[in-house]
Coordinates of C-alpha atoms in Angstrom, one line a residue:
Chain A
X1 CA 138.5 58.0 106.0
X2 CA 138.3 56.3 102.6
X3 CA 136.2 53.5 104.1
X4 CA 133.8 56.1 105.4
X5 CA 133.7 57.8 102.0
X6 CA 132.9 54.4 100.4
X7 CA 130.1 53.8 102.9
X8 CA 128.7 57.3 102.2
X9 CA 128.8 56.7 98.5
X10 CA 127.2 53.3 98.9
X11 CA 124.4 54.9 101.0
X12 CA 123.9 57.7 98.5
X13 CA 123.7 55.1 95.6
X14 CA 121.2 53.1 97.6
X15 CA 119.1 56.2 98.2
X16 CA 119.1 57.2 94.6
X17 CA 118.4 53.7 93.4
X18 CA 115.0 53.6 95.1
X19 CA 112.2 54.8 92.8
X20 CA 110.5 56.7 95.8
X21 CA 113.5 59.1 95.9
X22 CA 112.4 60.6 92.6
X23 CA 108.8 61.2 93.8
X24 CA 109.9 64.3 95.7
X25 CA 111.7 65.8 92.7
X26 CA 108.6 65.0 90.5
X27 CA 106.2 66.6 93.1
X28 CA 108.3 69.8 93.4
X29 CA 108.6 70.2 89.6
X30 CA 104.9 69.5 89.2
X31 CA 103.7 71.9 92.0
X32 CA 106.1 74.7 90.8
X33 CA 104.9 74.3 87.2
X34 CA 101.3 74.1 88.2
X35 CA 101.4 77.2 90.5
X36 CA 103.5 79.2 88.0
X37 CA 101.0 78.4 85.3
X38 CA 98.1 79.5 87.6
X39 CA 99.9 82.7 88.5
X40 CA 100.7 83.4 84.8
X41 CA 97.0 83.3 83.9
X42 CA 95.3 84.6 87.1
X43 CA 98.1 86.1 89.1
X44 CA 96.8 89.7 89.0
X45 CA 93.3 88.6 90.3
X46 CA 94.9 86.6 93.1
X47 CA 97.1 89.5 94.1
X48 CA 94.3 91.9 94.0
X49 CA 92.9 90.2 97.2
X50 CA 95.9 91.5 99.0
X51 CA 96.4 94.9 97.3
X52 CA 92.7 95.8 97.0
X53 CA 92.6 98.1 100.0
X54 CA 95.8 99.8 98.9
X55 CA 94.6 100.2 95.3
X56 CA 91.6 102.2 96.5
X57 CA 94.0 104.9 97.6
X58 CA 97.1 104.4 95.6
X59 CA 98.3 103.7 92.1
X60 CA 100.8 100.9 92.6
X61 CA 103.7 101.5 90.1
X62 CA 106.1 98.8 89.0
X63 CA 105.6 95.1 88.4
X64 CA 104.4 93.4 91.5
X65 CA 103.9 90.0 89.8
X66 CA 107.5 89.0 89.1
X67 CA 109.7 86.0 89.5
X68 CA 110.7 87.0 93.1
X69 CA 107.2 87.1 94.3
X70 CA 106.3 83.8 92.7
X71 CA 109.4 82.3 94.3
X72 CA 108.4 83.7 97.7
X73 CA 104.9 82.3 97.4
X74 CA 106.2 78.9 96.2
X75 CA 108.7 78.6 99.0
X76 CA 106.3 79.5 101.7
X77 CA 103.8 77.0 100.2
X78 CA 106.2 74.2 99.7
X79 CA 108.3 74.5 102.8
X80 CA 105.3 73.1 104.7
X81 CA 105.0 70.1 102.4
X82 CA 108.8 69.5 101.8
X83 CA 109.4 67.8 105.2
X84 CA 106.9 65.1 104.2
X85 CA 108.9 64.4 101.0
X86 CA 112.2 64.3 103.0
X87 CA 110.7 62.0 105.7
X88 CA 109.4 59.7 102.9
X89 CA 113.0 58.9 101.9
X90 CA 115.0 59.3 105.1
X91 CA 112.4 57.6 107.3
X92 CA 113.3 54.1 106.2
X93 CA 117.0 54.4 105.8
X94 CA 117.6 52.1 108.7
X95 CA 114.2 50.6 109.4
X96 CA 113.9 49.6 105.8
X97 CA 117.1 47.6 106.0
X98 CA 116.1 46.2 109.4
X99 CA 112.7 44.9 108.0
X100 CA 114.3 43.5 104.9
X101 CA 117.2 41.9 106.8
X102 CA 120.0 43.6 104.8
X103 CA 121.1 45.4 108.0
X104 CA 122.8 42.2 109.1
X105 CA 125.0 42.2 105.9
X106 CA 125.7 45.9 106.4
X107 CA 126.9 45.4 110.0
X108 CA 129.2 42.5 109.1
X109 CA 131.5 45.2 107.4
X110 CA 134.4 46.4 109.5
X111 CA 133.1 49.9 109.7
X112 CA 131.7 51.0 113.1
X113 CA 127.9 51.5 113.6
X114 CA 128.6 55.2 114.2
X115 CA 130.3 55.5 110.8
X116 CA 127.4 53.7 109.2
X117 CA 124.7 55.9 110.8
X118 CA 126.7 59.1 110.0
X119 CA 127.0 58.0 106.4
X120 CA 123.3 57.3 106.2
X121 CA 122.6 60.7 107.8
X122 CA 124.9 62.5 105.3
X123 CA 123.2 60.7 102.4
X124 CA 119.9 61.9 103.7
X125 CA 121.2 65.4 104.0
X126 CA 122.6 65.2 100.5
X127 CA 119.2 64.1 99.2
X128 CA 117.5 67.0 101.1
X129 CA 120.1 69.4 99.6
X130 CA 119.3 68.3 96.1
X131 CA 115.6 68.6 96.8
X132 CA 116.2 72.2 97.8
X133 CA 118.3 72.9 94.8
X134 CA 115.6 71.6 92.5
X135 CA 113.1 73.8 94.4
X136 CA 115.4 76.8 94.2
X137 CA 116.0 76.4 90.4
X138 CA 112.3 75.8 89.7
X139 CA 110.9 78.5 92.1
X140 CA 113.5 81.2 91.5
X141 CA 115.3 80.9 88.2
X142 CA 112.4 79.4 86.2
X143 CA 110.0 82.0 87.7
X144 CA 112.4 84.8 86.9
X145 CA 112.7 83.5 83.4
X146 CA 108.9 83.5 83.0
X147 CA 107.8 86.5 85.0
X148 CA 111.0 88.6 85.0
X149 CA 113.0 90.1 87.8
X150 CA 111.8 93.0 90.1
X151 CA 111.2 94.2 93.6
X152 CA 109.7 91.7 96.0
X153 CA 106.4 92.4 97.7
X154 CA 106.8 90.1 100.7
X155 CA 103.5 89.2 102.3
X156 CA 103.2 88.7 106.0
X157 CA 100.2 88.9 108.4
X158 CA 101.2 92.4 109.5
X159 CA 101.2 93.8 106.0
X160 CA 103.6 94.1 103.1
X161 CA 107.3 94.8 102.8
X162 CA 108.8 95.9 99.5
X163 CA 112.4 94.6 99.1
X164 CA 114.4 96.1 96.3
X165 CA 115.5 93.6 93.6
X166 CA 119.2 94.4 94.0
X167 CA 118.9 93.5 97.7
X168 CA 117.4 90.1 97.2
X169 CA 120.3 87.8 96.1
X170 CA 121.9 87.3 99.5
X171 CA 118.4 87.0 101.2
X172 CA 117.5 84.1 98.9
X173 CA 120.8 82.4 99.6
X174 CA 120.4 82.6 103.4
X175 CA 116.7 81.7 103.1
X176 CA 117.7 78.5 101.3
X177 CA 120.4 77.9 103.9
X178 CA 117.8 78.2 106.8
X179 CA 115.4 76.0 104.8
X180 CA 118.2 73.4 104.5
X181 CA 118.8 73.5 108.2
X182 CA 115.1 73.1 108.9
X183 CA 114.8 70.2 106.5
X184 CA 117.9 68.6 108.0
X185 CA 116.2 68.5 111.3
X186 CA 113.3 66.6 109.7
X187 CA 115.7 64.3 108.0
X188 CA 117.5 63.6 111.4
X189 CA 114.2 63.1 113.2
X190 CA 113.2 60.5 110.5
X191 CA 116.6 58.8 110.9
X192 CA 116.1 58.7 114.7
X193 CA 112.7 57.0 114.4
X194 CA 114.2 54.8 111.7
X195 CA 116.8 53.7 114.2
X196 CA 114.3 52.8 117.0
X197 CA 111.6 51.2 114.9
X198 CA 111.9 48.1 112.8
X199 CA 109.0 48.7 110.5
X200 CA 109.7 50.6 107.3
X201 CA 106.5 52.7 107.2
X202 CA 106.0 53.6 110.9
X203 CA 108.9 56.1 111.1
X204 CA 107.6 58.0 108.0
X205 CA 104.1 58.1 109.4
X206 CA 105.3 59.1 112.9
X207 CA 107.4 62.0 111.5
X208 CA 104.4 63.2 109.4
X209 CA 102.2 63.0 112.4
X210 CA 104.6 65.0 114.5
X211 CA 104.9 67.7 111.9
X212 CA 101.1 67.9 111.5
X213 CA 100.6 68.1 115.3
X214 CA 103.3 70.7 115.8
X215 CA 102.1 72.8 112.9
X216 CA 98.5 72.8 114.3
X217 CA 99.8 73.8 117.7
X218 CA 101.7 76.7 116.0
X219 CA 98.6 77.8 114.1
X220 CA 96.5 78.7 117.1
X221 CA 97.0 81.8 119.3
X222 CA 96.2 79.9 122.5
X223 CA 98.1 81.1 125.6
X224 CA 98.8 77.6 126.9
X225 CA 100.5 76.7 123.6
X226 CA 102.7 79.8 123.8
X227 CA 104.9 78.1 126.4
X228 CA 105.9 75.2 124.1
X229 CA 105.8 77.0 120.7
X230 CA 109.4 78.4 120.9
X231 CA 110.8 74.9 121.4
X232 CA 109.0 73.2 118.5
X233 CA 111.2 72.9 115.4
X234 CA 108.2 73.6 113.2
X235 CA 107.9 77.1 114.7
X236 CA 111.3 77.9 113.3
X237 CA 111.0 76.2 110.0
X238 CA 109.6 79.3 108.4
X239 CA 112.1 81.7 110.0
X240 CA 113.6 82.2 106.5
X241 CA 110.7 84.5 105.9
X242 CA 112.1 86.9 108.5
X243 CA 114.9 87.7 106.0
X244 CA 112.4 89.5 103.9
X245 CA 111.2 91.8 106.7
X246 CA 112.4 95.4 107.3
X247 CA 114.3 95.7 109.6
X248 CA 115.5 92.1 109.6
X249 CA 115.0 90.5 113.1
X250 CA 118.5 89.0 113.2
X251 CA 118.2 88.0 116.9
X252 CA 115.0 86.0 116.1
X253 CA 116.7 84.3 113.2
X254 CA 119.7 83.5 115.3
X255 CA 117.5 82.0 118.0
X256 CA 115.6 79.9 115.4
X257 CA 118.9 78.6 114.0
X258 CA 120.1 77.7 117.5
X259 CA 116.9 75.8 118.2
X260 CA 117.1 74.0 114.9
X261 CA 120.8 73.3 115.5
X262 CA 120.1 71.9 119.0
X263 CA 117.4 69.7 117.6
X264 CA 119.8 68.4 115.0
X265 CA 122.6 67.6 117.4
X266 CA 120.3 66.0 120.0
X267 CA 118.4 63.9 117.4
X268 CA 121.6 62.7 115.8
X269 CA 123.1 61.9 119.2
X270 CA 120.0 59.9 120.1
X271 CA 120.1 58.1 116.7
X272 CA 123.7 57.1 117.3
X273 CA 123.0 56.0 120.8
X274 CA 120.0 53.8 119.9
X275 CA 121.6 52.4 116.7
X276 CA 124.8 51.4 118.7
X277 CA 122.6 49.7 121.3
X278 CA 120.3 48.1 118.8
X279 CA 119.9 44.4 119.0
X280 CA 119.8 43.1 115.4
X281 CA 117.5 40.1 115.6
X282 CA 115.9 40.0 112.2
Chain B
X1 CA 63.0 147.6 104.4
X2 CA 65.6 146.9 107.1
X3 CA 65.4 143.2 106.2
X4 CA 65.9 143.9 102.5
X5 CA 69.0 146.0 103.2
X6 CA 70.5 143.2 105.4
X7 CA 69.8 140.6 102.7
X8 CA 71.3 142.9 100.0
X9 CA 74.4 143.4 102.2
X10 CA 74.7 139.7 102.8
X11 CA 74.3 138.8 99.1
X12 CA 76.7 141.4 97.9
X13 CA 79.3 140.2 100.5
X14 CA 78.9 136.7 99.2
X15 CA 79.2 137.8 95.6
X16 CA 82.2 139.9 96.5
X17 CA 83.9 137.0 98.2
X18 CA 83.1 134.7 95.2
X19 CA 84.7 137.3 92.9
X20 CA 87.7 137.6 95.3
X21 CA 88.1 133.8 95.2
X22 CA 87.9 133.7 91.4
X23 CA 90.5 136.5 90.9
X24 CA 92.8 134.8 93.4
X25 CA 92.5 131.6 91.4
X26 CA 93.2 133.5 88.2
X27 CA 96.4 134.7 89.7
X28 CA 97.3 131.2 90.7
X29 CA 96.5 130.0 87.2
X30 CA 98.8 132.6 85.6
X31 CA 101.7 130.9 87.3
X32 CA 100.7 127.5 85.9
X33 CA 100.4 128.9 82.4
X34 CA 104.1 129.8 82.2
X35 CA 105.1 126.1 82.2
X36 CA 104.3 123.9 79.3
X37 CA 106.3 120.9 80.5
X38 CA 108.8 120.1 83.1
X39 CA 111.1 117.3 84.3
X40 CA 112.6 117.1 87.8
X41 CA 114.4 114.7 90.1
X42 CA 112.2 113.4 92.9
X43 CA 113.1 111.7 96.2
X44 CA 110.2 109.8 97.6
X45 CA 109.7 109.0 101.3
X46 CA 106.8 106.6 102.1
X47 CA 105.0 106.2 105.4
X48 CA 102.1 104.0 104.6
X49 CA 100.4 102.0 107.3
X50 CA 101.0 98.3 106.8
X51 CA 103.5 98.8 104.0
X52 CA 107.3 98.9 104.6
X53 CA 109.0 100.5 101.6
X54 CA 112.4 102.1 101.3
X55 CA 112.9 105.7 100.2
X56 CA 113.4 106.0 96.5
X57 CA 114.8 108.3 93.8
X58 CA 113.0 108.9 90.6
X59 CA 112.1 111.4 87.9
X60 CA 108.9 113.3 87.6
X61 CA 107.6 114.6 84.2
X62 CA 104.7 116.8 83.3
X63 CA 103.3 118.0 80.0
X64 CA 100.3 120.3 79.5
X65 CA 97.4 119.7 79.6
X66 CA 97.3 116.4 81.5
X67 CA 100.3 114.2 80.9
X68 CA 102.1 113.2 84.1
X69 CA 104.5 110.4 85.0
X70 CA 106.8 109.5 87.9
X71 CA 109.6 107.2 86.6
X72 CA 111.5 105.1 89.2
X73 CA 113.0 101.6 89.4
X74 CA 110.9 99.2 91.3
X75 CA 107.6 99.2 93.1
X76 CA 106.3 102.5 94.6
X77 CA 103.0 104.1 95.5
X78 CA 101.4 107.3 94.5
X79 CA 98.0 108.6 95.5
X80 CA 95.2 107.6 93.1
X81 CA 94.1 111.3 92.8
X82 CA 97.6 112.6 92.4
X83 CA 97.6 116.2 93.6
X84 CA 100.6 117.1 91.6
X85 CA 98.8 116.0 88.4
X86 CA 95.4 117.2 89.3
X87 CA 95.9 120.6 91.0
X88 CA 96.6 122.5 87.9
X89 CA 93.9 120.7 86.1
X90 CA 91.3 121.4 88.8
X91 CA 92.2 125.0 89.1
X92 CA 92.6 125.8 85.4
X93 CA 89.0 124.8 84.4
X94 CA 87.3 127.8 86.1
X95 CA 83.9 126.9 84.6
X96 CA 83.8 123.5 86.2
X97 CA 83.4 124.7 89.7
X98 CA 82.0 127.3 92.1
X99 CA 84.7 129.0 94.1
X100 CA 83.8 130.3 97.6
X101 CA 86.1 132.3 99.8
X102 CA 85.8 130.9 103.3
X103 CA 88.2 132.8 105.5
X104 CA 91.8 133.3 106.3
X105 CA 94.2 130.9 108.0
X106 CA 97.9 130.8 108.8
X107 CA 99.8 128.1 107.0
X108 CA 103.6 127.8 107.2
X109 CA 103.6 131.1 109.0
X110 CA 101.9 132.9 106.1
X111 CA 98.4 134.3 106.0
X112 CA 96.4 132.3 103.5
X113 CA 93.0 132.8 101.9
X114 CA 90.9 129.6 102.2
X115 CA 89.0 128.9 99.0
X116 CA 86.5 126.1 98.6
X117 CA 85.8 124.7 95.2
X118 CA 82.6 122.8 94.6
X119 CA 82.4 121.0 91.2
X120 CA 79.3 121.9 89.2
X121 CA 79.0 118.5 87.6
X122 CA 77.6 115.8 89.9
X123 CA 79.4 113.0 88.1
X124 CA 82.8 114.4 89.2
X125 CA 85.0 112.2 91.3
X126 CA 86.0 115.2 93.4
X127 CA 83.3 116.2 95.9
X128 CA 85.1 119.2 97.4
X129 CA 88.4 121.0 97.0
X130 CA 89.8 123.3 99.6
X131 CA 92.8 125.4 98.9
X132 CA 94.9 127.5 101.2
X133 CA 96.4 130.2 98.9
X134 CA 99.0 132.8 99.9
X135 CA 97.5 135.9 98.4
X136 CA 100.8 137.7 98.2
X137 CA 102.6 135.1 96.1
X138 CA 99.5 133.4 94.7
X139 CA 100.8 130.0 95.7
X140 CA 98.7 127.1 96.9
X141 CA 100.4 126.2 100.2
X142 CA 98.0 123.5 101.2
X143 CA 95.1 121.7 99.6
X144 CA 92.5 119.2 100.7
X145 CA 90.6 117.2 98.0
X146 CA 87.7 115.1 99.1
X147 CA 86.8 112.4 96.6
X148 CA 83.9 110.0 96.2
X149 CA 85.8 106.8 96.4
X150 CA 89.3 107.5 97.8
X151 CA 88.7 109.6 100.9
X152 CA 90.5 112.8 101.5
X153 CA 93.9 113.7 100.1
X154 CA 95.7 116.5 101.8
X155 CA 98.8 118.1 100.3
X156 CA 101.2 120.6 101.8
X157 CA 103.6 122.4 99.4
X158 CA 106.8 124.2 100.2
X159 CA 108.2 126.5 97.5
X160 CA 111.7 127.6 96.7
X161 CA 113.3 129.2 93.8
X162 CA 110.7 128.0 91.3
X163 CA 107.8 129.3 93.3
X164 CA 107.3 131.8 90.5
X165 CA 106.1 128.9 88.4
X166 CA 104.1 127.3 91.2
X167 CA 106.5 124.4 91.2
X168 CA 107.1 123.1 94.8
X169 CA 110.4 121.9 96.3
X170 CA 108.6 119.7 98.7
X171 CA 105.2 118.1 98.8
X172 CA 103.8 116.2 101.7
X173 CA 100.8 114.2 100.6
X174 CA 98.5 112.7 103.3
X175 CA 96.1 110.0 102.2
X176 CA 93.5 107.9 104.0
X177 CA 94.3 104.2 103.7
X178 CA 92.1 101.2 104.5
X179 CA 93.8 98.8 106.8
X180 CA 95.7 96.0 105.0
X181 CA 94.8 92.6 106.1
X182 CA 96.8 89.7 104.5
X183 CA 95.0 86.4 105.2
X184 CA 97.1 84.3 107.6
X185 CA 97.0 81.4 105.1
X186 CA 98.3 83.5 102.2
X187 CA 100.9 85.1 104.4
X188 CA 101.8 81.6 105.7
X189 CA 102.6 83.1 109.1
X190 CA 101.2 80.1 110.7
X191 CA 103.3 80.5 113.8
X192 CA 103.3 84.2 114.2
X193 CA 101.2 85.7 117.0
X194 CA 98.9 88.4 115.7
X195 CA 99.8 91.8 117.3
X196 CA 96.6 93.4 116.0
X197 CA 93.7 92.9 118.3
X198 CA 91.3 95.2 116.5
X199 CA 88.2 93.6 115.0
X200 CA 87.2 96.5 112.8
X201 CA 87.8 95.7 109.1
X202 CA 87.0 99.1 107.5
X203 CA 89.2 101.3 109.7
X204 CA 91.1 103.9 107.8
X205 CA 94.5 105.2 108.8
X206 CA 96.5 108.1 107.5
X207 CA 99.5 107.5 105.3
X208 CA 102.0 110.0 104.0
X209 CA 104.2 110.3 100.9
X210 CA 106.8 113.0 100.9
X211 CA 108.2 114.2 97.6
X212 CA 111.4 116.2 97.5
X213 CA 111.7 117.8 94.1
X214 CA 114.9 119.3 92.7
X215 CA 116.8 119.9 89.4
X216 CA 113.7 121.2 87.5
X217 CA 114.1 121.5 83.8
X218 CA 111.3 123.6 82.3
X219 CA 109.8 123.8 78.9
X220 CA 112.1 121.1 77.3
X221 CA 109.5 120.1 74.7
X222 CA 109.1 116.6 76.2
X223 CA 107.8 114.1 73.7
X224 CA 104.6 112.1 74.4
X225 CA 106.6 108.9 74.2
X226 CA 108.2 109.7 77.5
X227 CA 104.9 109.4 79.2
X228 CA 104.2 105.9 78.0
X229 CA 104.7 103.3 80.7
X230 CA 106.7 100.3 79.6
X231 CA 106.5 97.0 81.6

C-alpha cells in the first residue's frame, strides 16, 4: 500500500513539475477575471437581451446580476473548455513517458503495471479536482465577493428559473461533483489514448477532436443523431445544469451519472488492459 | 320633430349614464380617501409563462398620493402598470378622464356596473380603463387597463373585512407577456432538444400573479424612507 502511495505521490509531483500543468489554472483565472470584469461594466445590458420581453410587462424586483448568476454563466461557459485543459495534462501521462523513454525506468520498479496506471489515473483526477476547485473559488466566491449574493436566475432554452439564494449551497456542491465526474471521464479518455499511442501530442489532439465532434453532434436537433446522443459523454457533461431546474429532474441526472460512470469504468479498464499488454520497445 | 325628440332622448340618456358613472366613481373614491397609508403582509403566487418562480412572502406599503412598494427577499415580478398602485390614482383624478357607463355584468356573483374610462390626454400611457363596480358596496371587483406599450392588465379583487376601505384580501392580476426566448448559446443547452416548435417570435401569452393580502395596518404615518429601494 505504501509503495502505491509513493508511486501516486511521484506521479503527482511529476504532473505538477511540468509547466504546462499551470496553463490550465492561469486560463481559468484569466477567463474568470475577464468575464467578471465584463459583467461588472456591461452586465445589465447583456442581461437585458434575456429579460427584455419580460421587462415590457413586469418590473423585475431584486438584484438579478449577482455572484450566483455570474458563477452559473462562468460554469456553463468554462465547462465546455475545461475538458481541453484536462486533456492537455492527462493526455501525455503515459505517451509522454513512452516517447521520452522514461517509461522503461518506471517499469523496472517492482510495482505492477496496474498500480502504475492507477497511480497515474489518480494523479490526473487530483489535477482535475484542483482545476475545479480553482474554478469554484474564482467563479463562486470571488463573484459573490464582487457582485454579492442573491437569488439565481438560471437560464435555459425553455426560459428562466428563479432559485432562492438559501437553496443554492447544496446545488452548487452537487453541480461541482457532477462536473468533476464529467471531467474525470475526459481525464480517463485521455489516459486511454495515452496508453495506446506512443506520441505525446496525438492523444491530446484525439481527445480534443472527439469532444468537438461529440459536441457538434449534440448541438443539432437531427433525428438520426438522437439515437446516439444519450450515449455520448458530452451529452451528460452539462447535466449539472439540471440541478437548477424546478422541479429537478433527478431521474435524468441519475441516468447522466450512470452513463458517465460507465464511461469511466470502461475507459479505465481498457487503459489497464492496453497498458498491461503494451510492448515497450522505445 | 320626431327625430329631434329621439335625439334628445338619446343624448339625455347618455348624459344621465355619464352622470351615473361619475357618481359611482365618487362613491368608490370616498373609500380610498379614508386611508392615508397602509402596510400589509402579502403572499405572492406567480404563474408567468417561461418563468419558474416559487411563491413568496413579502410586505406591501402604500402612502398617499402615489408612494407604493412591495418589499420581499429575492427576485420577484410585479406588473409594470401595477393595478394596486394605479387604481386609486386613476380613479381619484376625475378630471383626467371621461367616464361612460356601459352596462351591467355579474362578477363574483354580484351585479356590477361596467364603467369605461377614457383618458382625456393623448400622451397618457393608459388607453382605456374598464371597471366592474359593485354599486351596492362601491367596490371595484374587476378592472381591465389597456396600455400603449404593455398590453392589457386585468385585475380581479376579492374583499373581506377591510372592504369598507376598498382594500382587497386577494388580487389576481393577469398580464400579457411576450414569449421569452433565451438564445441556445447563452443558455448553453447545447444538447437539449427544443420542445417549442412555434416559429412566431411576437406571440403573447397570459401570465398571472396572485396576491394574498393580510394583516393590514392602516394610517400608521409611514415615513418616505420606507419607500426607498436599497440594493
